[in-house]
Amino acid sequence: MQELKACPFCGGPGRITLRSIGTDGRSDRFMEEYAVGCVQCGATTGKIHQSRFFRKNGEFIMEKDGYAEAVAGWNRRAETPPGDEIPPEGQGGS
């Protein structure tokens, strides 16, 4: 299981939350929904990620892994091109 990175805004810890578990109205299909956000400042990815499972011959088979998608979405960071770094406060440019 991949670990969540710190919040890109405040450095606080990220947390993944299981928002709901249910079916899509059929007895052989199940869903889980996940959201990710910062415990400290409340920043979120703004997206709900859904895992989908179905039952076949008594086994649960995952169709889509929303948990992994949620972690990957939170951990994704924009690349800063070389030379475009933001200077520390008080040490600005011109």
mmCIF file of N, CA, C and O in Angstrom:
data_model
loop_
_atom_site.group_PDB
_atom_site.id
_atom_site.type_symbol
_atom_site.label_atom_id
_atom_site.label_comp_id
_atom_site.label_asym_id
_atom_site.label_seq_id
_atom_site.Cartn_x
_atom_site.Cartn_y
_atom_site.Cartn_z
ATOM 1 N N MET A 1 0.839 -1.170 0.000
ATOM 2 C CA MET A 1 0.000 0.000 0.000
ATOM 3 C C MET A 1 0.892 1.244 0.000
ATOM 4 O O MET A 1 1.797 1.366 0.810
ATOM 5 N N GLN A 2 0.606 2.167 -0.914
ATOM 6 C CA GLN A 2 1.415 3.366 -1.052
ATOM 7 C C GLN A 2 1.049 4.379 0.035
ATOM 8 O O GLN A 2 -0.113 4.556 0.382
ATOM 9 N N GLU A 3 2.050 5.075 0.554
ATOM 10 C CA GLU A 3 1.851 6.058 1.606
ATOM 11 C C GLU A 3 1.474 7.412 1.011
ATOM 12 O O GLU A 3 1.940 7.790 -0.060
ATOM 13 N N LEU A 4 0.619 8.160 1.711
ATOM 14 C CA LEU A 4 0.232 9.496 1.262
ATOM 15 C C LEU A 4 1.343 10.499 1.561
ATOM 16 O O LEU A 4 1.919 10.485 2.648
ATOM 17 N N LYS A 5 1.603 11.382 0.605
ATOM 18 C CA LYS A 5 2.567 12.458 0.820
ATOM 19 C C LYS A 5 1.942 13.522 1.713
ATOM 20 O O LYS A 5 0.723 13.577 1.889
ATOM 21 N N ALA A 6 2.796 14.389 2.235
ATOM 22 C CA ALA A 6 2.316 15.513 3.036
ATOM 23 C C ALA A 6 1.546 16.471 2.137
ATOM 24 O O ALA A 6 1.716 16.500 0.919
ATOM 25 N N CYS A 7 0.697 17.293 2.727
ATOM 26 C CA CYS A 7 -0.106 18.263 1.996
ATOM 27 C C CYS A 7 0.814 19.226 1.239
ATOM 28 O O CYS A 7 1.769 19.753 1.811
ATOM 29 N N PRO A 8 0.531 19.481 -0.041
ATOM 30 C CA PRO A 8 1.373 20.398 -0.814
ATOM 31 C C PRO A 8 1.189 21.856 -0.411
ATOM 32 O O PRO A 8 1.973 22.715 -0.796
ATOM 33 N N PHE A 9 0.170 22.163 0.379
ATOM 34 C CA PHE A 9 -0.100 23.541 0.777
ATOM 35 C C PHE A 9 0.440 23.883 2.157
ATOM 36 O O PHE A 9 1.030 24.946 2.345
ATOM 37 N N CYS A 10 0.220 22.991 3.124
ATOM 38 C CA CYS A 10 0.645 23.317 4.495
ATOM 39 C C CYS A 10 1.641 22.316 5.076
ATOM 40 O O CYS A 10 2.177 22.547 6.146
ATOM 41 N N GLY A 11 1.849 21.185 4.401
ATOM 42 C CA GLY A 11 2.778 20.173 4.910
ATOM 43 C C GLY A 11 2.154 19.212 5.901
ATOM 44 O O GLY A 11 2.821 18.327 6.424
ATOM 45 N N GLY A 12 0.858 19.386 6.176
ATOM 46 C CA GLY A 12 0.170 18.501 7.115
ATOM 47 C C GLY A 12 -0.018 17.108 6.546
ATOM 48 O O GLY A 12 0.179 16.871 5.350
ATOM 49 N N PRO A 13 -0.452 16.184 7.388
ATOM 50 C CA PRO A 13 -0.643 14.803 6.933
ATOM 51 C C PRO A 13 -1.900 14.647 6.091
ATOM 52 O O PRO A 13 -2.925 15.267 6.364
ATOM 53 N N GLY A 14 -1.796 13.830 5.047
ATOM 54 C CA GLY A 14 -2.957 13.493 4.237
ATOM 55 C C GLY A 14 -3.696 12.330 4.868
ATOM 56 O O GLY A 14 -3.119 11.533 5.601
ATOM 57 N N ARG A 15 -4.999 12.241 4.585
ATOM 58 C CA ARG A 15 -5.795 11.126 5.106
ATOM 59 C C ARG A 15 -6.770 10.691 4.020
ATOM 60 O O ARG A 15 -7.423 11.507 3.393
ATOM 61 N N ILE A 16 -6.854 9.388 3.831
ATOM 62 C CA ILE A 16 -7.831 8.838 2.898
ATOM 63 C C ILE A 16 -9.024 8.353 3.711
ATOM 64 O O ILE A 16 -8.859 7.761 4.773
ATOM 65 N N THR A 17 -10.215 8.667 3.224
ATOM 66 C CA THR A 17 -11.436 8.349 3.952
ATOM 67 C C THR A 17 -12.346 7.490 3.084
ATOM 68 O O THR A 17 -12.592 7.823 1.921
ATOM 69 N N LEU A 18 -12.844 6.409 3.654
ATOM 70 C CA LEU A 18 -13.855 5.591 2.996
ATOM 71 C C LEU A 18 -15.178 6.305 3.211
ATOM 72 O O LEU A 18 -15.650 6.451 4.328
ATOM 73 N N ARG A 19 -15.762 6.818 2.129
ATOM 74 C CA ARG A 19 -16.984 7.624 2.223
ATOM 75 C C ARG A 19 -18.252 6.794 2.189
ATOM 76 O O ARG A 19 -19.228 7.147 2.828
ATOM 77 N N SER A 20 -18.261 5.713 1.429
ATOM 78 C CA SER A 20 -19.464 4.885 1.372
ATOM 79 C C SER A 20 -19.139 3.505 0.816
ATOM 80 O O SER A 20 -18.155 3.316 0.122
ATOM 81 N N ILE A 21 -20.003 2.586 1.164
ATOM 82 C CA ILE A 21 -19.932 1.216 0.662
ATOM 83 C C ILE A 21 -21.353 0.855 0.246
ATOM 84 O O ILE A 21 -22.301 1.206 0.937
ATOM 85 N N GLY A 22 -21.495 0.182 -0.869
ATOM 86 C CA GLY A 22 -22.839 -0.198 -1.276
ATOM 87 C C GLY A 22 -22.844 -1.047 -2.528
ATOM 88 O O GLY A 22 -21.810 -1.563 -2.946
ATOM 89 N N THR A 23 -24.023 -1.161 -3.105
ATOM 90 C CA THR A 23 -24.180 -1.906 -4.351
ATOM 91 C C THR A 23 -24.742 -0.957 -5.398
ATOM 92 O O THR A 23 -25.193 0.137 -5.090
ATOM 93 N N ASP A 24 -24.712 -1.404 -6.629
ATOM 94 C CA ASP A 24 -25.315 -0.600 -7.691
ATOM 95 C C ASP A 24 -26.722 -1.112 -8.006
ATOM 96 O O ASP A 24 -27.228 -0.927 -9.094
ATOM 97 N N GLY A 25 -27.326 -1.764 -7.020
ATOM 98 C CA GLY A 25 -28.672 -2.294 -7.193
ATOM 99 C C GLY A 25 -28.702 -3.751 -7.597
ATOM 100 O O GLY A 25 -29.758 -4.361 -7.655
ATOM 101 N N ARG A 26 -27.538 -4.308 -7.877
ATOM 102 C CA ARG A 26 -27.449 -5.726 -8.240
ATOM 103 C C ARG A 26 -26.699 -6.447 -7.139
ATOM 104 O O ARG A 26 -25.741 -5.940 -6.591
ATOM 105 N N SER A 27 -27.112 -7.656 -6.853
ATOM 106 C CA SER A 27 -26.530 -8.382 -5.727
ATOM 107 C C SER A 27 -25.108 -8.855 -5.970
ATOM 108 O O SER A 27 -24.424 -9.249 -5.038
ATOM 109 N N ASP A 28 -24.636 -8.798 -7.220
ATOM 110 C CA ASP A 28 -23.292 -9.293 -7.497
ATOM 111 C C ASP A 28 -22.276 -8.170 -7.722
ATOM 112 O O ASP A 28 -21.128 -8.416 -8.060
ATOM 113 N N ARG A 29 -22.674 -6.913 -7.545
ATOM 114 C CA ARG A 29 -21.787 -5.768 -7.766
ATOM 115 C C ARG A 29 -21.711 -4.915 -6.503
ATOM 116 O O ARG A 29 -22.725 -4.599 -5.897
ATOM 117 N N PHE A 30 -20.491 -4.513 -6.143
ATOM 118 C CA PHE A 30 -20.271 -3.715 -4.939
ATOM 119 C C PHE A 30 -19.365 -2.538 -5.253
ATOM 120 O O PHE A 30 -18.536 -2.605 -6.164
ATOM 121 N N MET A 31 -19.507 -1.461 -4.474
ATOM 122 C CA MET A 31 -18.704 -0.264 -4.685
ATOM 123 C C MET A 31 -18.224 0.287 -3.346
ATOM 124 O O MET A 31 -18.892 0.135 -2.325
ATOM 125 N N GLU A 32 -17.073 0.938 -3.393
ATOM 126 C CA GLU A 32 -16.560 1.714 -2.272
ATOM 127 C C GLU A 32 -16.116 3.055 -2.838
ATOM 128 O O GLU A 32 -15.614 3.116 -3.954
ATOM 129 N N GLU A 33 -16.303 4.134 -2.069
ATOM 130 C CA GLU A 33 -15.883 5.450 -2.518
ATOM 131 C C GLU A 33 -14.897 6.048 -1.522
ATOM 132 O O GLU A 33 -15.113 5.974 -0.312
ATOM 133 N N TYR A 34 -13.836 6.640 -2.066
ATOM 134 C CA TYR A 34 -12.767 7.208 -1.252
ATOM 135 C C TYR A 34 -12.555 8.682 -1.586
ATOM 136 O O TYR A 34 -12.694 9.097 -2.736
ATOM 137 N N ALA A 35 -12.175 9.450 -0.579
ATOM 138 C CA ALA A 35 -11.776 10.842 -0.752
ATOM 139 C C ALA A 35 -10.474 11.037 0.007
ATOM 140 O O ALA A 35 -10.190 10.327 0.983
ATOM 141 N N VAL A 36 -9.663 12.002 -0.448
ATOM 142 C CA VAL A 36 -8.391 12.285 0.210
ATOM 143 C C VAL A 36 -8.319 13.770 0.535
ATOM 144 O O VAL A 36 -8.741 14.607 -0.262
ATOM 145 N N GLY A 37 -7.779 14.075 1.700
ATOM 146 C CA GLY A 37 -7.610 15.468 2.078
ATOM 147 C C GLY A 37 -6.581 15.621 3.179
ATOM 148 O O GLY A 37 -6.086 14.636 3.731
ATOM 149 N N CYS A 38 -6.277 16.867 3.476
ATOM 150 C CA CYS A 38 -5.306 17.194 4.520
ATOM 151 C C CYS A 38 -6.008 17.286 5.867
ATOM 152 O O CYS A 38 -7.025 17.970 5.999
ATOM 153 N N VAL A 39 -5.455 16.650 6.856
ATOM 154 C CA VAL A 39 -5.997 16.670 8.206
ATOM 155 C C VAL A 39 -5.865 18.073 8.801
ATOM 156 O O VAL A 39 -6.733 18.538 9.529
ATOM 157 N N GLN A 40 -4.810 18.768 8.453
ATOM 158 C CA GLN A 40 -4.488 20.052 9.073
ATOM 159 C C GLN A 40 -5.250 21.230 8.456
ATOM 160 O O GLN A 40 -5.888 21.991 9.162
ATOM 161 N N CYS A 41 -5.192 21.410 7.126
ATOM 162 C CA CYS A 41 -5.795 22.595 6.503
ATOM 163 C C CYS A 41 -7.086 22.307 5.755
ATOM 164 O O CYS A 41 -7.780 23.225 5.333
ATOM 165 N N GLY A 42 -7.405 21.039 5.541
ATOM 166 C CA GLY A 42 -8.654 20.674 4.883
ATOM 167 C C GLY A 42 -8.611 20.651 3.362
ATOM 168 O O GLY A 42 -9.627 20.431 2.723
ATOM 169 N N ALA A 43 -7.448 20.884 2.760
ATOM 170 C CA ALA A 43 -7.337 20.817 1.294
ATOM 171 C C ALA A 43 -7.701 19.414 0.830
ATOM 172 O O ALA A 43 -7.426 18.431 1.513
ATOM 173 N N THR A 44 -8.363 19.320 -0.324
ATOM 174 C CA THR A 44 -8.732 18.019 -0.888
ATOM 175 C C THR A 44 -8.394 17.992 -2.372
ATOM 176 O O THR A 44 -8.144 19.024 -2.983
ATOM 177 N N THR A 45 -8.464 16.807 -2.947
ATOM 178 C CA THR A 45 -8.307 16.691 -4.390
ATOM 179 C C THR A 45 -9.593 17.099 -5.088
ATOM 180 O O THR A 45 -9.588 17.363 -6.281
ATOM 181 N N GLY A 46 -10.695 17.135 -4.348
ATOM 182 C CA GLY A 46 -11.978 17.507 -4.927
ATOM 183 C C GLY A 46 -12.624 16.407 -5.739
ATOM 184 O O GLY A 46 -13.579 16.646 -6.460
ATOM 185 N N LYS A 47 -12.116 15.210 -5.635
ATOM 186 C CA LYS A 47 -12.637 14.109 -6.438
ATOM 187 C C LYS A 47 -12.925 12.910 -5.550
ATOM 188 O O LYS A 47 -12.189 12.631 -4.615
ATOM 189 N N ILE A 48 -14.012 12.212 -5.864
ATOM 190 C CA ILE A 48 -14.344 10.961 -5.188
ATOM 191 C C ILE A 48 -13.894 9.834 -6.106
ATOM 192 O O ILE A 48 -14.188 9.830 -7.295
ATOM 193 N N HIS A 49 -13.155 8.883 -5.559
ATOM 194 C CA HIS A 49 -12.627 7.757 -6.334
ATOM 195 C C HIS A 49 -13.397 6.510 -5.948
ATOM 196 O O HIS A 49 -13.588 6.226 -4.773
ATOM 197 N N GLN A 50 -13.813 5.750 -6.939
ATOM 198 C CA GLN A 50 -14.677 4.608 -6.701
ATOM 199 C C GLN A 50 -13.983 3.296 -7.055
ATOM 200 O O GLN A 50 -13.424 3.151 -8.134
ATOM 201 N N SER A 51 -14.034 2.355 -6.107
ATOM 202 C CA SER A 51 -13.616 0.975 -6.378
ATOM 203 C C SER A 51 -14.858 0.190 -6.752
ATOM 204 O O SER A 51 -15.936 0.417 -6.199
ATOM 205 N N ARG A 52 -14.702 -0.720 -7.694
ATOM 206 C CA ARG A 52 -15.820 -1.570 -8.087
ATOM 207 C C ARG A 52 -15.391 -3.032 -8.034
ATOM 208 O O ARG A 52 -14.314 -3.383 -8.496
ATOM 209 N N PHE A 53 -16.277 -3.850 -7.474
ATOM 210 C CA PHE A 53 -16.036 -5.292 -7.332
ATOM 211 C C PHE A 53 -17.239 -6.042 -7.861
ATOM 212 O O PHE A 53 -18.353 -5.535 -7.837
ATOM 213 N N PHE A 54 -17.025 -7.250 -8.298
ATOM 214 C CA PHE A 54 -18.137 -8.137 -8.598
ATOM 215 C C PHE A 54 -17.819 -9.510 -8.035
ATOM 216 O O PHE A 54 -16.661 -9.843 -7.769
ATOM 217 N N ARG A 55 -18.864 -10.282 -7.824
ATOM 218 C CA ARG A 55 -18.706 -11.618 -7.257
ATOM 219 C C ARG A 55 -18.883 -12.631 -8.367
ATOM 220 O O ARG A 55 -19.846 -12.601 -9.119
ATOM 221 N N LYS A 56 -17.903 -13.523 -8.469
ATOM 222 C CA LYS A 56 -17.961 -14.576 -9.474
ATOM 223 C C LYS A 56 -17.514 -15.871 -8.815
ATOM 224 O O LYS A 56 -16.417 -15.933 -8.254
ATOM 225 N N ASN A 57 -18.364 -16.872 -8.862
ATOM 226 C CA ASN A 57 -18.075 -18.178 -8.253
ATOM 227 C C ASN A 57 -17.665 -18.039 -6.789
ATOM 228 O O ASN A 57 -16.741 -18.695 -6.328
ATOM 229 N N GLY A 58 -18.321 -17.120 -6.072
ATOM 230 C CA GLY A 58 -18.061 -16.943 -4.652
ATOM 231 C C GLY A 58 -16.849 -16.082 -4.320
ATOM 232 O O GLY A 58 -16.569 -15.848 -3.152
ATOM 233 N N GLU A 59 -16.130 -15.603 -5.324
ATOM 234 C CA GLU A 59 -14.947 -14.758 -5.104
ATOM 235 C C GLU A 59 -15.243 -13.326 -5.500
ATOM 236 O O GLU A 59 -15.972 -13.075 -6.455
ATOM 237 N N PHE A 60 -14.639 -12.379 -4.778
ATOM 238 C CA PHE A 60 -14.755 -10.977 -5.153
ATOM 239 C C PHE A 60 -13.602 -10.626 -6.085
ATOM 240 O O PHE A 60 -12.447 -10.896 -5.786
ATOM 241 N N ILE A 61 -13.931 -10.012 -7.197
ATOM 242 C CA ILE A 61 -12.928 -9.620 -8.186
ATOM 243 C C ILE A 61 -13.022 -8.111 -8.361
ATOM 244 O O ILE A 61 -14.114 -7.566 -8.567
ATOM 245 N N MET A 62 -11.876 -7.434 -8.262
ATOM 246 C CA MET A 62 -11.859 -5.985 -8.378
ATOM 247 C C MET A 62 -11.814 -5.572 -9.842
ATOM 248 O O MET A 62 -10.953 -6.008 -10.588
ATOM 249 N N GLU A 63 -12.756 -4.725 -10.242
ATOM 250 C CA GLU A 63 -12.771 -4.166 -11.593
ATOM 251 C C GLU A 63 -11.976 -2.864 -11.652
ATOM 252 O O GLU A 63 -11.344 -2.563 -12.652
ATOM 253 N N LYS A 64 -12.086 -2.070 -10.597
ATOM 254 C CA LYS A 64 -11.444 -0.762 -10.563
ATOM 255 C C LYS A 64 -10.998 -0.472 -9.145
ATOM 256 O O LYS A 64 -11.771 -0.650 -8.202
ATOM 257 N N ASP A 65 -9.753 -0.006 -8.976
ATOM 258 C CA ASP A 65 -9.188 0.252 -7.653
ATOM 259 C C ASP A 65 -9.206 1.755 -7.345
ATOM 260 O O ASP A 65 -8.270 2.479 -7.661
ATOM 261 N N GLY A 66 -10.290 2.218 -6.754
ATOM 262 C CA GLY A 66 -10.425 3.625 -6.402
ATOM 263 C C GLY A 66 -9.476 4.063 -5.311
ATOM 264 O O GLY A 66 -9.065 5.223 -5.260
ATOM 265 N N TYR A 67 -9.115 3.147 -4.415
ATOM 266 C CA TYR A 67 -8.177 3.488 -3.345
ATOM 267 C C TYR A 67 -6.836 3.898 -3.937
ATOM 268 O O TYR A 67 -6.283 4.942 -3.605
ATOM 269 N N ALA A 68 -6.318 3.083 -4.850
ATOM 270 C CA ALA A 68 -5.025 3.389 -5.477
ATOM 271 C C ALA A 68 -5.109 4.682 -6.290
ATOM 272 O O ALA A 68 -4.168 5.481 -6.292
ATOM 273 N N GLU A 69 -6.234 4.909 -6.960
ATOM 274 C CA GLU A 69 -6.424 6.150 -7.719
ATOM 275 C C GLU A 69 -6.429 7.364 -6.797
ATOM 276 O O GLU A 69 -5.877 8.405 -7.131
ATOM 277 N N ALA A 70 -7.072 7.237 -5.645
ATOM 278 C CA ALA A 70 -7.133 8.342 -4.688
ATOM 279 C C ALA A 70 -5.738 8.689 -4.175
ATOM 280 O O ALA A 70 -5.357 9.862 -4.109
ATOM 281 N N VAL A 71 -4.962 7.678 -3.831
ATOM 282 C CA VAL A 71 -3.593 7.908 -3.343
ATOM 283 C C VAL A 71 -2.746 8.544 -4.442
ATOM 284 O O VAL A 71 -2.038 9.529 -4.200
ATOM 285 N N ALA A 72 -2.835 8.024 -5.655
ATOM 286 C CA ALA A 72 -2.047 8.560 -6.767
ATOM 287 C C ALA A 72 -2.432 10.011 -7.060
ATOM 288 O O ALA A 72 -1.570 10.850 -7.330
ATOM 289 N N GLY A 73 -3.726 10.326 -6.987
ATOM 290 C CA GLY A 73 -4.182 11.692 -7.230
ATOM 291 C C GLY A 73 -3.658 12.664 -6.190
ATOM 292 O O GLY A 73 -3.244 13.782 -6.508
ATOM 293 N N TRP A 74 -3.663 12.252 -4.934
ATOM 294 C CA TRP A 74 -3.148 13.102 -3.853
ATOM 295 C C TRP A 74 -1.642 13.276 -3.956
ATOM 296 O O TRP A 74 -1.112 14.363 -3.742
ATOM 297 N N ASN A 75 -0.959 12.211 -4.285
ATOM 298 C CA ASN A 75 0.508 12.244 -4.328
ATOM 299 C C ASN A 75 1.059 12.923 -5.579
ATOM 300 O O ASN A 75 2.243 13.243 -5.626
ATOM 301 N N ARG A 76 0.229 13.154 -6.583
ATOM 302 C CA ARG A 76 0.683 13.802 -7.811
ATOM 303 C C ARG A 76 1.042 15.248 -7.499
ATOM 304 O O ARG A 76 0.323 15.960 -6.826
ATOM 305 N N ARG A 77 2.177 15.680 -8.005
ATOM 306 C CA ARG A 77 2.628 17.052 -7.812
ATOM 307 C C ARG A 77 3.012 17.633 -9.159
ATOM 308 O O ARG A 77 3.570 16.950 -10.014
ATOM 309 N N ALA A 78 2.715 18.908 -9.339
ATOM 310 C CA ALA A 78 3.120 19.591 -10.573
ATOM 311 C C ALA A 78 4.632 19.722 -10.575
ATOM 312 O O ALA A 78 5.251 19.974 -9.541
ATOM 313 N N GLU A 79 5.215 19.533 -11.733
ATOM 314 C CA GLU A 79 6.660 19.696 -11.866
ATOM 315 C C GLU A 79 6.966 21.186 -12.022
ATOM 316 O O GLU A 79 6.307 21.890 -12.775
ATOM 317 N N THR A 80 7.965 21.674 -11.299
ATOM 318 C CA THR A 80 8.407 23.060 -11.425
ATOM 319 C C THR A 80 9.603 23.082 -12.355
ATOM 320 O O THR A 80 10.625 22.467 -12.061
ATOM 321 N N PRO A 81 9.482 23.789 -13.504
ATOM 322 C CA PRO A 81 10.619 23.836 -14.429
ATOM 323 C C PRO A 81 11.833 24.475 -13.758
ATOM 324 O O PRO A 81 11.676 25.381 -12.937
ATOM 325 N N PRO A 82 13.042 24.019 -14.080
ATOM 326 C CA PRO A 82 14.244 24.615 -13.493
ATOM 327 C C PRO A 82 14.251 26.123 -13.724
ATOM 328 O O PRO A 82 13.916 26.611 -14.793
ATOM 329 N N GLY A 83 14.613 26.886 -12.694
ATOM 330 C CA GLY A 83 14.679 28.334 -12.779
ATOM 331 C C GLY A 83 13.363 29.011 -12.444
ATOM 332 O O GLY A 83 13.304 30.228 -12.306
ATOM 333 N N ASP A 84 12.277 28.233 -12.300
ATOM 334 C CA ASP A 84 10.977 28.813 -11.976
ATOM 335 C C ASP A 84 10.605 28.626 -10.508
ATOM 336 O O ASP A 84 9.463 28.809 -10.125
ATOM 337 N N GLU A 85 11.566 28.262 -9.683
ATOM 338 C CA GLU A 85 11.280 28.056 -8.277
ATOM 339 C C GLU A 85 10.846 29.375 -7.651
ATOM 340 O O GLU A 85 11.313 30.442 -8.004
ATOM 341 N N ILE A 86 9.930 29.306 -6.715
ATOM 342 C CA ILE A 86 9.460 30.492 -6.011
ATOM 343 C C ILE A 86 10.440 30.774 -4.881
ATOM 344 O O ILE A 86 10.696 29.911 -4.048
ATOM 345 N N PRO A 87 11.006 31.998 -4.826
ATOM 346 C CA PRO A 87 11.965 32.309 -3.766
ATOM 347 C C PRO A 87 11.282 32.386 -2.414
ATOM 348 O O PRO A 87 10.094 32.707 -2.336
ATOM 349 N N PRO A 88 12.006 32.078 -1.341
ATOM 350 C CA PRO A 88 11.426 32.194 0.005
ATOM 351 C C PRO A 88 10.958 33.617 0.243
ATOM 352 O O PRO A 88 11.491 34.563 -0.325
ATOM 353 N N GLU A 89 9.934 33.753 1.095
ATOM 354 C CA GLU A 89 9.366 35.061 1.405
ATOM 355 C C GLU A 89 10.459 36.028 1.872
ATOM 356 O O GLU A 89 11.309 35.664 2.683
ATOM 357 N N GLY A 90 10.413 37.243 1.376
ATOM 358 C CA GLY A 90 11.406 38.243 1.760
ATOM 359 C C GLY A 90 12.658 38.207 0.919
ATOM 360 O O GLY A 90 13.536 39.036 1.064
ATOM 361 N N GLN A 91 12.783 37.216 0.026
ATOM 362 C CA GLN A 91 13.960 37.098 -0.818
ATOM 363 C C GLN A 91 13.568 37.140 -2.291
ATOM 364 O O GLN A 91 14.173 36.524 -3.121
ATOM 365 N N GLY A 92 12.460 37.861 -2.568
ATOM 366 C CA GLY A 92 11.907 37.913 -3.913
ATOM 367 C C GLY A 92 12.825 38.572 -4.918
ATOM 368 O O GLY A 92 13.848 39.149 -4.584
ATOM 369 N N GLY A 93 12.382 38.506 -6.164
ATOM 370 C CA GLY A 93 13.140 39.025 -7.288
ATOM 371 C C GLY A 93 13.215 40.533 -7.304
ATOM 372 O O GLY A 93 13.496 41.170 -6.298
ATOM 373 N N SER A 94 12.924 41.137 -8.437
ATOM 374 C CA SER A 94 13.173 42.546 -8.649
ATOM 375 C C SER A 94 12.445 43.487 -7.807
ATOM 376 O O SER A 94 11.538 43.661 -7.299
#
